[in-house]
Short mmCIF file of C-alpha atoms in Angstrom, two decimals:
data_model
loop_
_atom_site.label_atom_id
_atom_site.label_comp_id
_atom_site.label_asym_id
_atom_site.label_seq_id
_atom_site.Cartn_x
_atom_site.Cartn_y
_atom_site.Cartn_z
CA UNK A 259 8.86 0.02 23.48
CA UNK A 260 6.00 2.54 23.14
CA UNK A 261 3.34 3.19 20.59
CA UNK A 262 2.28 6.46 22.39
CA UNK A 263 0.65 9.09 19.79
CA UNK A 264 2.26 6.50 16.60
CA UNK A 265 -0.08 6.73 13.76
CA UNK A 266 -1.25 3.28 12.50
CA UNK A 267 -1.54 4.19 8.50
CA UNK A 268 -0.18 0.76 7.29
CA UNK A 269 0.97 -2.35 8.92
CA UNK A 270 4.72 -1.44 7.00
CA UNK A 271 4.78 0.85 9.40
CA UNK A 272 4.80 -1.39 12.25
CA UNK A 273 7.56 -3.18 13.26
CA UNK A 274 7.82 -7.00 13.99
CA UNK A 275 7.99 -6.37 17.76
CA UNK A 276 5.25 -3.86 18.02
CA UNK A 277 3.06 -6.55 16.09
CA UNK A 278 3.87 -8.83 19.06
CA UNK A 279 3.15 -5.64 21.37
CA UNK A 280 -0.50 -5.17 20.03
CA UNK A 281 -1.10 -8.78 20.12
CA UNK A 282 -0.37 -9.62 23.40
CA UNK A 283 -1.97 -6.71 24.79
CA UNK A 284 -4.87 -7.57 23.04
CA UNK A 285 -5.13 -10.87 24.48
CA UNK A 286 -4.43 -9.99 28.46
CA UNK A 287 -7.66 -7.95 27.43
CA UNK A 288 -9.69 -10.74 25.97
CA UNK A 289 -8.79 -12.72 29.19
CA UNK A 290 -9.50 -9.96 31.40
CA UNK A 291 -12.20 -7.33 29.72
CA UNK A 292 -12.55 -5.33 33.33
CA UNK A 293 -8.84 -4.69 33.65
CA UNK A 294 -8.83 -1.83 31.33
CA UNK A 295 -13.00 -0.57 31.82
CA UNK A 296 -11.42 2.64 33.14
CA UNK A 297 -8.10 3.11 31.32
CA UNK A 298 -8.98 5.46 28.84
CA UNK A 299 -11.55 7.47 31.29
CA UNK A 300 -11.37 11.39 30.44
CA UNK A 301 -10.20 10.46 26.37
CA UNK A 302 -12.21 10.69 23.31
CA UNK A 303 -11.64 9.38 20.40
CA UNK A 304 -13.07 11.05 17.21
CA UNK A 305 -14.82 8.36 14.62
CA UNK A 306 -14.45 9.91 11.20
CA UNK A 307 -16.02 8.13 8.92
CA UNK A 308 -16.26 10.22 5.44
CA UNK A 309 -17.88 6.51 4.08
CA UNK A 310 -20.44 4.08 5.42
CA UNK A 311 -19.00 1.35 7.19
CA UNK A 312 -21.02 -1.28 10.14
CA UNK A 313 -18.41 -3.35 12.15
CA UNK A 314 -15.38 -1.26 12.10
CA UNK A 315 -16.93 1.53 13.49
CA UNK A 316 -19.29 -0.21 15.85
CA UNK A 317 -16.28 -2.53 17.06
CA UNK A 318 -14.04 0.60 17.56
CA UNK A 319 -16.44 2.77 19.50
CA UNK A 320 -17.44 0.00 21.01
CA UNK A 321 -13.40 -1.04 21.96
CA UNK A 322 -13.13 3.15 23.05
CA UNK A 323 -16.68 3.27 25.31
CA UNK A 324 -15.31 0.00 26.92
CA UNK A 325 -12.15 1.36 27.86
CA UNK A 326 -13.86 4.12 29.83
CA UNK A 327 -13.02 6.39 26.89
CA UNK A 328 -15.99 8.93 24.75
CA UNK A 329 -17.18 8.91 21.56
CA UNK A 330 -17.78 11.94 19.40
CA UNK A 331 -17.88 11.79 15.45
CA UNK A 332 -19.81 10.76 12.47
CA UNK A 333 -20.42 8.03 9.92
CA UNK A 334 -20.69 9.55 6.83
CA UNK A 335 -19.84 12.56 5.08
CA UNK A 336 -23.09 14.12 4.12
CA UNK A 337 -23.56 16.34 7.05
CA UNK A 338 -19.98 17.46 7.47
CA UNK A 339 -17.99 20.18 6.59
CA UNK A 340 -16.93 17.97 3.50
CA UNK A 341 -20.11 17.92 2.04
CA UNK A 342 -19.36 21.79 1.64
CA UNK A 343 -15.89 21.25 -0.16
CA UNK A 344 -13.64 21.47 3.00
CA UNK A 345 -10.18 19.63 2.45
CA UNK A 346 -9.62 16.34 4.11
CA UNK A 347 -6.12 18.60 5.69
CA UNK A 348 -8.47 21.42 6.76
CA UNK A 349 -11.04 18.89 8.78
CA UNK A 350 -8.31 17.03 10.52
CA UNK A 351 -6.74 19.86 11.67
CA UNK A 352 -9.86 21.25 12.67
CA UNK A 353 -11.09 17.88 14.82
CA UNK A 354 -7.29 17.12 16.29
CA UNK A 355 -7.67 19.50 18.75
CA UNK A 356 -10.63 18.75 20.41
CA UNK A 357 -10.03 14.76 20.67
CA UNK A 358 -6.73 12.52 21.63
CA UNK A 359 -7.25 10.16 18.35
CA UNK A 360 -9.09 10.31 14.87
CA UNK A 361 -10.15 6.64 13.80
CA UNK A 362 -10.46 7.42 10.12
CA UNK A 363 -12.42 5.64 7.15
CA UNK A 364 -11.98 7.85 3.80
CA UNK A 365 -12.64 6.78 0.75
CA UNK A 366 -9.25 8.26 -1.13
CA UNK A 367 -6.48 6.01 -1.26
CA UNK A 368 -3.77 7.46 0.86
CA UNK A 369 -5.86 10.06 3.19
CA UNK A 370 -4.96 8.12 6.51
CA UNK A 371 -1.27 9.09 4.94
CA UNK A 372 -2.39 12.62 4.54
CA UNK A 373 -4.10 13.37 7.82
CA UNK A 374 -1.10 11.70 9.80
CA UNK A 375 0.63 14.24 8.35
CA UNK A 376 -1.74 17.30 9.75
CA UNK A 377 -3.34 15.52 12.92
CA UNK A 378 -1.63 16.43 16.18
CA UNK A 379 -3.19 13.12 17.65
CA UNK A 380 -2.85 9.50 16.58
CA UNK A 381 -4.55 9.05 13.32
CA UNK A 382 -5.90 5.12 12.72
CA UNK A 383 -5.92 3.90 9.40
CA UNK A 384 -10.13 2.45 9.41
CA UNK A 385 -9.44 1.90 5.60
CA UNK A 386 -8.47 3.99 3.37
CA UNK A 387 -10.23 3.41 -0.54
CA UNK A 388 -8.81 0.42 -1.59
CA UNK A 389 -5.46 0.42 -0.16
CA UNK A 390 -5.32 -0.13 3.77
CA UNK A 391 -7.47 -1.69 6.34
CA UNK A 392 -4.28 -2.48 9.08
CA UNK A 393 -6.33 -2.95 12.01
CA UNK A 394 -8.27 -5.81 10.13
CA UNK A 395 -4.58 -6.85 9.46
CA UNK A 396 -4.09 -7.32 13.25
CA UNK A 397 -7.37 -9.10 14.42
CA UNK A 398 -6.47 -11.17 11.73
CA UNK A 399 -2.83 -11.94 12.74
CA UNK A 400 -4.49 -12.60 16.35
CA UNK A 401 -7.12 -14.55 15.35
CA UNK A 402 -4.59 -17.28 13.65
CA UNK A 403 -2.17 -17.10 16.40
CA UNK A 404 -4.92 -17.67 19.21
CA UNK A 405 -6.10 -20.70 17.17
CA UNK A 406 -3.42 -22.40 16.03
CA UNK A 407 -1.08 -21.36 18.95
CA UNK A 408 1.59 -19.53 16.81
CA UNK A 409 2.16 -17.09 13.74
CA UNK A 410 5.43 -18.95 12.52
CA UNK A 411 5.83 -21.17 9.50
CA UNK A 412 2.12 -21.60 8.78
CA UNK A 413 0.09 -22.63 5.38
CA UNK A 414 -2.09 -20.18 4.64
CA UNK A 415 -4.94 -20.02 1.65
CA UNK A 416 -6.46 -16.52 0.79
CA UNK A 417 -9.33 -18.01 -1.37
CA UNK A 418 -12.01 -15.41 -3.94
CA UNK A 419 -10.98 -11.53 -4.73
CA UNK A 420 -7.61 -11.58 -4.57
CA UNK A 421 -7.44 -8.28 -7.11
CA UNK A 422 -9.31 -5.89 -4.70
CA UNK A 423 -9.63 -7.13 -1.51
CA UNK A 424 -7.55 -5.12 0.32
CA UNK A 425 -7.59 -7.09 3.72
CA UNK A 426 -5.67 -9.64 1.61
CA UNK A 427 -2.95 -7.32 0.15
CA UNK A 428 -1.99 -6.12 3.63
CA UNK A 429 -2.48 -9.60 5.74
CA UNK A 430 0.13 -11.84 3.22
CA UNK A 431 2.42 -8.83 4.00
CA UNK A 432 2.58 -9.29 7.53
CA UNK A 433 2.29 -13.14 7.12
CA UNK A 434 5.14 -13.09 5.05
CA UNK A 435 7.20 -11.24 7.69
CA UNK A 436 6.39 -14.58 9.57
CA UNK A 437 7.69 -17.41 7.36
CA UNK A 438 4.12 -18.78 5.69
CA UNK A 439 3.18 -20.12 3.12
CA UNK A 440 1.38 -18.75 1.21
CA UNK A 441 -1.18 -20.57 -1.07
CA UNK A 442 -3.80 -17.85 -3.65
CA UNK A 443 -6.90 -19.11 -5.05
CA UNK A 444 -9.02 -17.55 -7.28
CA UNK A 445 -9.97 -17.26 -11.14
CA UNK A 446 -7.15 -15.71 -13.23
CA UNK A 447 -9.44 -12.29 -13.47
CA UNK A 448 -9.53 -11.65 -9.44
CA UNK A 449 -5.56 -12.94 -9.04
CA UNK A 450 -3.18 -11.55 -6.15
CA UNK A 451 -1.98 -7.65 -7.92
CA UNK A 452 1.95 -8.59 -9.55
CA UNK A 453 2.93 -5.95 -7.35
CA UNK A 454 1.96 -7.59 -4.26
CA UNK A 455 3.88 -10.72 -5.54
CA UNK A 456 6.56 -9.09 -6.45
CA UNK A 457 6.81 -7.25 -3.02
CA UNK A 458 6.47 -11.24 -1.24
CA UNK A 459 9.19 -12.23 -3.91
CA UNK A 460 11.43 -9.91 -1.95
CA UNK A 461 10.92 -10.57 1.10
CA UNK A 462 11.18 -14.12 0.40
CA UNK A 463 7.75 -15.80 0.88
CA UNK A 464 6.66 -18.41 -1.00
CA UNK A 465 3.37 -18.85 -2.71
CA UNK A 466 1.74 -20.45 -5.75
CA UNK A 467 -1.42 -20.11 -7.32
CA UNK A 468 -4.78 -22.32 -7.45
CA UNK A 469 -7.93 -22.31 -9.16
CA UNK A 470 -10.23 -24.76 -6.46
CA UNK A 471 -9.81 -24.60 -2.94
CA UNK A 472 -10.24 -28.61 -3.04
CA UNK A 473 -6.44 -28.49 -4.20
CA UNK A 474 -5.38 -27.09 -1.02
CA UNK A 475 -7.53 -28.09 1.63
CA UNK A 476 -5.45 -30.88 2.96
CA UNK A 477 -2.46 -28.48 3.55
CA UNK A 478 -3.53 -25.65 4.70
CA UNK A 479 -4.12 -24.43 8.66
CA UNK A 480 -5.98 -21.67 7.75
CA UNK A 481 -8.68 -21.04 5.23
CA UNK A 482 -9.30 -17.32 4.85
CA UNK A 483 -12.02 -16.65 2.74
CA UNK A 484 -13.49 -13.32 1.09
CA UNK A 485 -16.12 -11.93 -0.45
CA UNK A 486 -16.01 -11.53 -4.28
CA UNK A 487 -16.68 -7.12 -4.44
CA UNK A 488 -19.50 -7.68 -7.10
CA UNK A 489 -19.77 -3.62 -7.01
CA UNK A 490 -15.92 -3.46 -8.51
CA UNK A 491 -17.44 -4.49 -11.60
CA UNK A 492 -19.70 -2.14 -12.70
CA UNK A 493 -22.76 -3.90 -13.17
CA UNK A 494 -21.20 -6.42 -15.06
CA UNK A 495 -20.45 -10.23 -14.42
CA UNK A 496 -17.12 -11.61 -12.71
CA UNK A 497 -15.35 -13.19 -15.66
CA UNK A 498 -14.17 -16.25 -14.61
CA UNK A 499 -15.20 -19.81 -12.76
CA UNK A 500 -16.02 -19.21 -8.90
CA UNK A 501 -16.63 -22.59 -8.36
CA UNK A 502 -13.20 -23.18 -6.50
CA UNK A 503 -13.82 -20.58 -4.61
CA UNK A 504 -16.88 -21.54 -2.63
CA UNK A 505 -16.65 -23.52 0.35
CA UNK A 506 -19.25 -26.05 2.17
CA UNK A 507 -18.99 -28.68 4.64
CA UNK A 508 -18.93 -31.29 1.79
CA UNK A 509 -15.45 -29.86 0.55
CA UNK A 510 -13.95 -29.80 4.52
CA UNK A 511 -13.46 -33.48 4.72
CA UNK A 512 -9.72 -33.49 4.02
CA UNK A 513 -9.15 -30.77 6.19
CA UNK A 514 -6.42 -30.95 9.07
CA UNK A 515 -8.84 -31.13 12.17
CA UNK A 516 -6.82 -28.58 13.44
CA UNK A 517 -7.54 -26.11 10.43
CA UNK A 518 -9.36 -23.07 11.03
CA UNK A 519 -11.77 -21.09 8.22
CA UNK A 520 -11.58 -17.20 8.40
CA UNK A 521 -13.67 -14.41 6.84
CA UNK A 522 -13.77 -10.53 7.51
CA UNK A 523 -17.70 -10.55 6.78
CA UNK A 524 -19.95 -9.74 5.65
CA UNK A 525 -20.19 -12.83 3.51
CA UNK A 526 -22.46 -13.38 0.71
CA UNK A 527 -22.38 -17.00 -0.66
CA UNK A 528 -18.95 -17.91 -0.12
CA UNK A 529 -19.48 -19.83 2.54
CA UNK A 530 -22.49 -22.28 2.85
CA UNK A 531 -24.00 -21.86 6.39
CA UNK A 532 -23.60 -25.72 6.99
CA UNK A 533 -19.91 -24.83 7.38
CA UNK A 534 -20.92 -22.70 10.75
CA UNK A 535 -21.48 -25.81 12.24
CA UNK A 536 -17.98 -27.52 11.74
CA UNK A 537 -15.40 -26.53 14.52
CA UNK A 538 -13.12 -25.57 11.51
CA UNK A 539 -15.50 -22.04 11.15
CA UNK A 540 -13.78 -19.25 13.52
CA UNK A 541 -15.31 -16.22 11.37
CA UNK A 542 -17.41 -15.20 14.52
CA UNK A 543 -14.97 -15.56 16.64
CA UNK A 544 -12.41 -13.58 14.39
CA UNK A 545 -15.01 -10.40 14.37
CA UNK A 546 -15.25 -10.89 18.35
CA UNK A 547 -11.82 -10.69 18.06
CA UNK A 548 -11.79 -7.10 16.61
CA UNK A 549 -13.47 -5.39 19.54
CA UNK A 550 -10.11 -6.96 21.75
CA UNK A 551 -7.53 -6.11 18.71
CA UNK A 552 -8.87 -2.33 18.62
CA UNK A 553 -8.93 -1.85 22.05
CA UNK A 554 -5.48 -2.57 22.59
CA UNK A 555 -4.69 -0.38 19.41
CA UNK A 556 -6.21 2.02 21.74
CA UNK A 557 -5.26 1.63 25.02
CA UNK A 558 -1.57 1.62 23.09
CA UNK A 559 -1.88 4.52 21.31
CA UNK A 560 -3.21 6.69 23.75
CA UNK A 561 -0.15 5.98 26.04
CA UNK A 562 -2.47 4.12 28.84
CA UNK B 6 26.63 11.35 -35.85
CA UNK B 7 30.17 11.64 -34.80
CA UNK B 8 29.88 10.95 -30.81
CA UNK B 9 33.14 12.58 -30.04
CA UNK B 10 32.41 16.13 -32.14
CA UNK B 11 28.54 15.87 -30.99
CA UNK B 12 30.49 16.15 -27.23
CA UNK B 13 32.67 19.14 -28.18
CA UNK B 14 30.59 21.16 -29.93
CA UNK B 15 29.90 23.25 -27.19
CA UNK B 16 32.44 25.14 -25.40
CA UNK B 17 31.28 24.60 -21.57
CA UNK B 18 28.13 23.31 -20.12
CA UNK B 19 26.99 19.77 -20.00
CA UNK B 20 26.37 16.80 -22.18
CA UNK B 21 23.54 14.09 -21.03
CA UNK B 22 24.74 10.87 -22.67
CA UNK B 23 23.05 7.01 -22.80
CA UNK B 24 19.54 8.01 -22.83
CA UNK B 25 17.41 5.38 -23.94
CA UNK B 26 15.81 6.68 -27.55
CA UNK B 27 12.57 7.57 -27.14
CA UNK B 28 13.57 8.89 -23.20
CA UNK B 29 15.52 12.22 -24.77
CA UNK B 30 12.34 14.25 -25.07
CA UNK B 31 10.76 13.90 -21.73
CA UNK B 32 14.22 14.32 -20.36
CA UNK B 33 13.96 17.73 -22.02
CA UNK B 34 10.54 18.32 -21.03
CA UNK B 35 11.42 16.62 -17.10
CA UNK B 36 14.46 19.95 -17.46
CA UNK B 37 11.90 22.38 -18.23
CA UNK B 38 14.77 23.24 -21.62
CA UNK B 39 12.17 24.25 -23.76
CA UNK B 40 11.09 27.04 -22.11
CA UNK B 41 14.52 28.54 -20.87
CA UNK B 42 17.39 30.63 -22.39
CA UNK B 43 19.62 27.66 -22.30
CA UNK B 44 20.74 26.83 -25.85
CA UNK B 45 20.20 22.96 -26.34
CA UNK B 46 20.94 20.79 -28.92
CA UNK B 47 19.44 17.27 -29.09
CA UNK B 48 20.05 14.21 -30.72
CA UNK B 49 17.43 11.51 -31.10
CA UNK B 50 18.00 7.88 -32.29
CA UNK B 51 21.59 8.44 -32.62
CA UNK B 52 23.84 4.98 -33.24
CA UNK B 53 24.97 3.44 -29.81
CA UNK B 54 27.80 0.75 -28.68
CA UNK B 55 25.06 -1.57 -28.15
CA UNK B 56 21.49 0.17 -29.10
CA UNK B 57 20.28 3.13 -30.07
CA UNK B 58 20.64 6.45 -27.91
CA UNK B 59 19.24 10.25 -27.55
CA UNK B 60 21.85 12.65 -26.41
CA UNK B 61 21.05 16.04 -24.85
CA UNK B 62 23.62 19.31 -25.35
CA UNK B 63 23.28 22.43 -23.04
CA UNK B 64 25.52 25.11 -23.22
CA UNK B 65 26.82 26.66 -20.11
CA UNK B 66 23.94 25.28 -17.96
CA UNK B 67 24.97 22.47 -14.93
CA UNK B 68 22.56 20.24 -13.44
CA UNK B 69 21.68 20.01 -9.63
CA UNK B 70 22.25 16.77 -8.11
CA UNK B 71 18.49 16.26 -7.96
CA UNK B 72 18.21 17.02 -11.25
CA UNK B 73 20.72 14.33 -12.00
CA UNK B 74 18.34 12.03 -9.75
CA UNK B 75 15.87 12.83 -12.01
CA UNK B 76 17.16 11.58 -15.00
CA UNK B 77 17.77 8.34 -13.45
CA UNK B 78 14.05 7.41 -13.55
CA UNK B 79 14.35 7.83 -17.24
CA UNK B 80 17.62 7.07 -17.96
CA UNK B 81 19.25 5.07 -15.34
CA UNK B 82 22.21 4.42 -17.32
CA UNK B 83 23.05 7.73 -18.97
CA UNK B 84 26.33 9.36 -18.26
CA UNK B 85 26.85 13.35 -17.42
CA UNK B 86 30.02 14.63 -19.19
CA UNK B 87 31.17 18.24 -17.63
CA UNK B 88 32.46 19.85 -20.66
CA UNK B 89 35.29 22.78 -20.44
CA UNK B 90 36.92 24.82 -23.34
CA UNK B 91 35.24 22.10 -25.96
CA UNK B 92 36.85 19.22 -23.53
CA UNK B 93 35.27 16.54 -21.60
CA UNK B 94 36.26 17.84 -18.09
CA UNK B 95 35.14 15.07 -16.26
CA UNK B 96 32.04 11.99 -16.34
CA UNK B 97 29.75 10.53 -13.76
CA UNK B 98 26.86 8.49 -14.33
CA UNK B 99 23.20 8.84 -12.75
CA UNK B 100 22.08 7.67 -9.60
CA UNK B 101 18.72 6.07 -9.14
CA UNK B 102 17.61 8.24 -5.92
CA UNK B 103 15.61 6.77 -3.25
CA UNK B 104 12.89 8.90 -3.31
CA UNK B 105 11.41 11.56 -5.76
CA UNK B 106 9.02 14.56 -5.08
CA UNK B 107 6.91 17.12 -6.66
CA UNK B 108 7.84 16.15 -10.31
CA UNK B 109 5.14 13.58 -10.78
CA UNK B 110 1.42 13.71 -10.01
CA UNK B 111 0.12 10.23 -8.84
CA UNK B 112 -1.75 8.52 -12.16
CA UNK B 113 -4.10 6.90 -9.80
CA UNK B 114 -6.94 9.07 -10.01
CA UNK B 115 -8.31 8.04 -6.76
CA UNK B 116 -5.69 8.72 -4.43
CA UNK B 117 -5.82 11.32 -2.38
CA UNK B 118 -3.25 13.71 -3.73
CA UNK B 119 -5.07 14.21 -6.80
CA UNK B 120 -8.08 15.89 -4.53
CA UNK B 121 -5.72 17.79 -1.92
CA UNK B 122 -2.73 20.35 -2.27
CA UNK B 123 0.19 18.17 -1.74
CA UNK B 124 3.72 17.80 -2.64
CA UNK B 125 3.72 14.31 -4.60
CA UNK B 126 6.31 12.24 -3.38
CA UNK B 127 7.07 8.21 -4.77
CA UNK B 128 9.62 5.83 -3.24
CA UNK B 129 12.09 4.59 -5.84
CA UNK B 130 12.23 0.43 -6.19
CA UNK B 131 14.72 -1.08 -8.82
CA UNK B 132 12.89 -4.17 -9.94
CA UNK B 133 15.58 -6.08 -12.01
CA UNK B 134 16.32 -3.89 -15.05
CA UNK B 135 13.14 -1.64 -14.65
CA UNK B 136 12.29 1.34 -12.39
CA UNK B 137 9.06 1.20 -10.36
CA UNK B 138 7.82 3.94 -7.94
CA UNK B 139 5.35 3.73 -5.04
CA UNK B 140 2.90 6.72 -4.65
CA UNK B 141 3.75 7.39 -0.54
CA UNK B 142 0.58 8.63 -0.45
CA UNK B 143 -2.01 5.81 -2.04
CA UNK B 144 0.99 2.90 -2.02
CA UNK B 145 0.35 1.94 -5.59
CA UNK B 146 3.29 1.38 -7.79
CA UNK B 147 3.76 2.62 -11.27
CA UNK B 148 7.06 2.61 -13.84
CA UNK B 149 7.74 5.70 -15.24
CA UNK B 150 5.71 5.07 -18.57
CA UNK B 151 2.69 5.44 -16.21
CA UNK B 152 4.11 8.82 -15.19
CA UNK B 153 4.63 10.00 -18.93
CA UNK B 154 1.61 11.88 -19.51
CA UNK B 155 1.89 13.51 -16.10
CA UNK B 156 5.06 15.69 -16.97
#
């Protein structure tokens, strides 16, 4: 199995086995960091990012540098040919040439889609709008398997913005794919989209809804909270209790010791800081995690 | 409306059968029969078996399968009847197809197809009795009252 020059767009576009692929290269590398510092010598990798964004593009230039690889791009769209009224087509096949893969964060829905379909390199997906974020997808799937020593069969809680958090929408996909359960939490107003249930619904998963974490917590072996997108809103309040939704030390009595909390970060107040202390909180670890995840995505992609 | 004379009043072309009332006129519009020489006749919330139906007449015109695909989204149970010398040559019914393109813009306005040049294309679901389709594009889904306004 190869992933040489594959685009990574969505995680539907991976299959089971490649999954597996990623994640085990990705941990050989987070046992053994200096057996890939060269492997990517004499590649670049452009960083496109038309939007502002902190850890995905530090962790992926960071995952390229420490492959051996170079770095040429930009972080936001002001100072590029964009800013002029070049088409998001016209750019990529403009930058393909010169690099071996475009990480790209856009913020149109579907323009990872769209460049895949004009980039003579490996285009990765670095989020696309409101739709896709699939290598946030994989750290996460590697971050539950490395600390509860599997992906099959597990409970799983996706507690806050269920509505527009896309790292949700795209991580029950995949979790589905592996048997969990699946358990949603979160005022009516910021509910998992019907057309992500319905999608779980055919592929079998099964899932039910909640309004307070403290209903779950005794079940669950992972805890994966997020951040509720205040700017979706307009200005205006979230409608709805977020009570259930926050989580403390307090409410992690009943939890399996063996239960671990997740969060893609940046959190706000989701998450009391007393919980950092608890050996259920792996959020740290999770974003360590990413720098591994993307340089396996790499070394993958670029055939090394 | 007599359903057998409404089918053999014209002496070849095609007769689109089972619509849904209410789906007749974007069927028309989805054709592009307004602005052709094709003559058409139309009926609109004509008496069904079961509910009420529009029915679309064009003389000596023949639809591409991809047209017929087409109609599915709107009508996924209308029947085609071939007709020949005022005769009902032969029937099939509509397939849903798997995939549609370039009819439909995507209604979400902030997917990237709305900002680029780019031939639209949605992946066909059947969920239960209704029709949903998946912008390939921006992923989100929509059912083909969504896409209305679009034609």
């Amino acid at each position: 199995m190869s992933l040489k020059q594959k685009d990574l767009v969505s995680i539907a576009d991976l299959s089971t086995d490649e999954i597996s692929l990623i994640l085990d290269t990705a941990e050989k590398i987070k046992q053994d960091p200096a057996s890939v510092s060269s492997v990517l010598s004499g590649k670049i990798m452009a960083s496109c990012f038309f939007e502002p964004s902190t850890r995905t593009r530090l962790s992926f230039e960071a995952a390229m540098q420490r492959c051996g690889g170079s770095v040429i791009g930009f972080s936001e769209a002001r100072n590029t040919s964009s800013a002029k009224g070049e088409t998001l087509s016209d750019s990529i096949k403009v930058i393909s040439p010169y690099v071996d893969a475009i990480v790209l964060r856009h913020p149109k829905e579907g323009s990872a889609r769209l460049a895949a379909e004009y980039s003579q390199k490996a285009i990765i997906n670095a989020g696309d709008g409101s739709n896709r974020h699939p290598t946030q997808t994989l750290l996460d799937l590697f971050t539950i398997r490395e600390c509860q020593d599997k992906l099959d069969s597990l409970h799983v809680a996706l507690i806050g913005d269920l509505k527009y958090g896309r790292t949700c929408h795209s991580l029950v996909e995949a979790l589905a794919r592996f048997g969990a359960r699946l358990y949603f939490v979160s005022p009516e107003s910021l509910a998992m989209p019907q057309t992500i249930c319905d999608k779980l619904k055919l592929a079998g998963a099964k899932f039910s809804f909640h309004r307070d974490l403290s209903e779950i917590v005794d079940r669950v072996d992972i805890l994966y909270m997020t951040r509720i997108q205040k700017e979706r809103f307009g200005g205006g309040e979230v409608q709805g209790d977020l009570s259930g939704c926050m989580l403390n030390a307090e409410k992690l009595k009943n939890a399996k010791p063996s239960m671990r909390v997740m969060h893609p970060l940046p959190r706000v107040d989701e998450i009391s800081t007393d919980v950092d202390k608890t050996d259920h909180a792996y959020y740290f670890q999770q974003a360590e995690n990413g720098l591994y995840v993307r340089q396996a995505i790499l070394k993958l992609l670029l055939g090394a | 409306m007599n359903k057998t004379l409404s089918v053999q009043a014209i002496k070849n072309g095609t007769v689109i059968d089972h619509i849904p009332a209410g789906q007749g006129v974007k069927i028309l519009r989805l054709l592009d029969l307004y602005s052709n020489k094709t003559r058409v006749f139309v009926g609109l919330n004509l008496e069904g078996k079961k509910q009420q139906k529009d029915l679309i007449k064009m003389e000596d015109t023949y639809l591409s399968d991809a047209e017929i695909q087409q109609i599915a989204i709107f009508a996924k149970d209308a029947t085609i009847n071939y007709i020949k010398n005022f005769e009902v040559d032969g029937k099939s019914k509509v397939d849903v197809p798997t995939s549609i393109k370039e009819i439909f813009s995507c209604p979400n306005s902030n997917c990237i197809t709305r900002s680029e040049s780019v031939v639209s294309e949605f992946k066909v679901h059947q969920v239960g009795k209704s029709i949903a389709l998946q912008c390939k594009y921006c992923e989100k889904s929509f059912d083909h009252e969504d896409l209305e306004s679009k034609l």
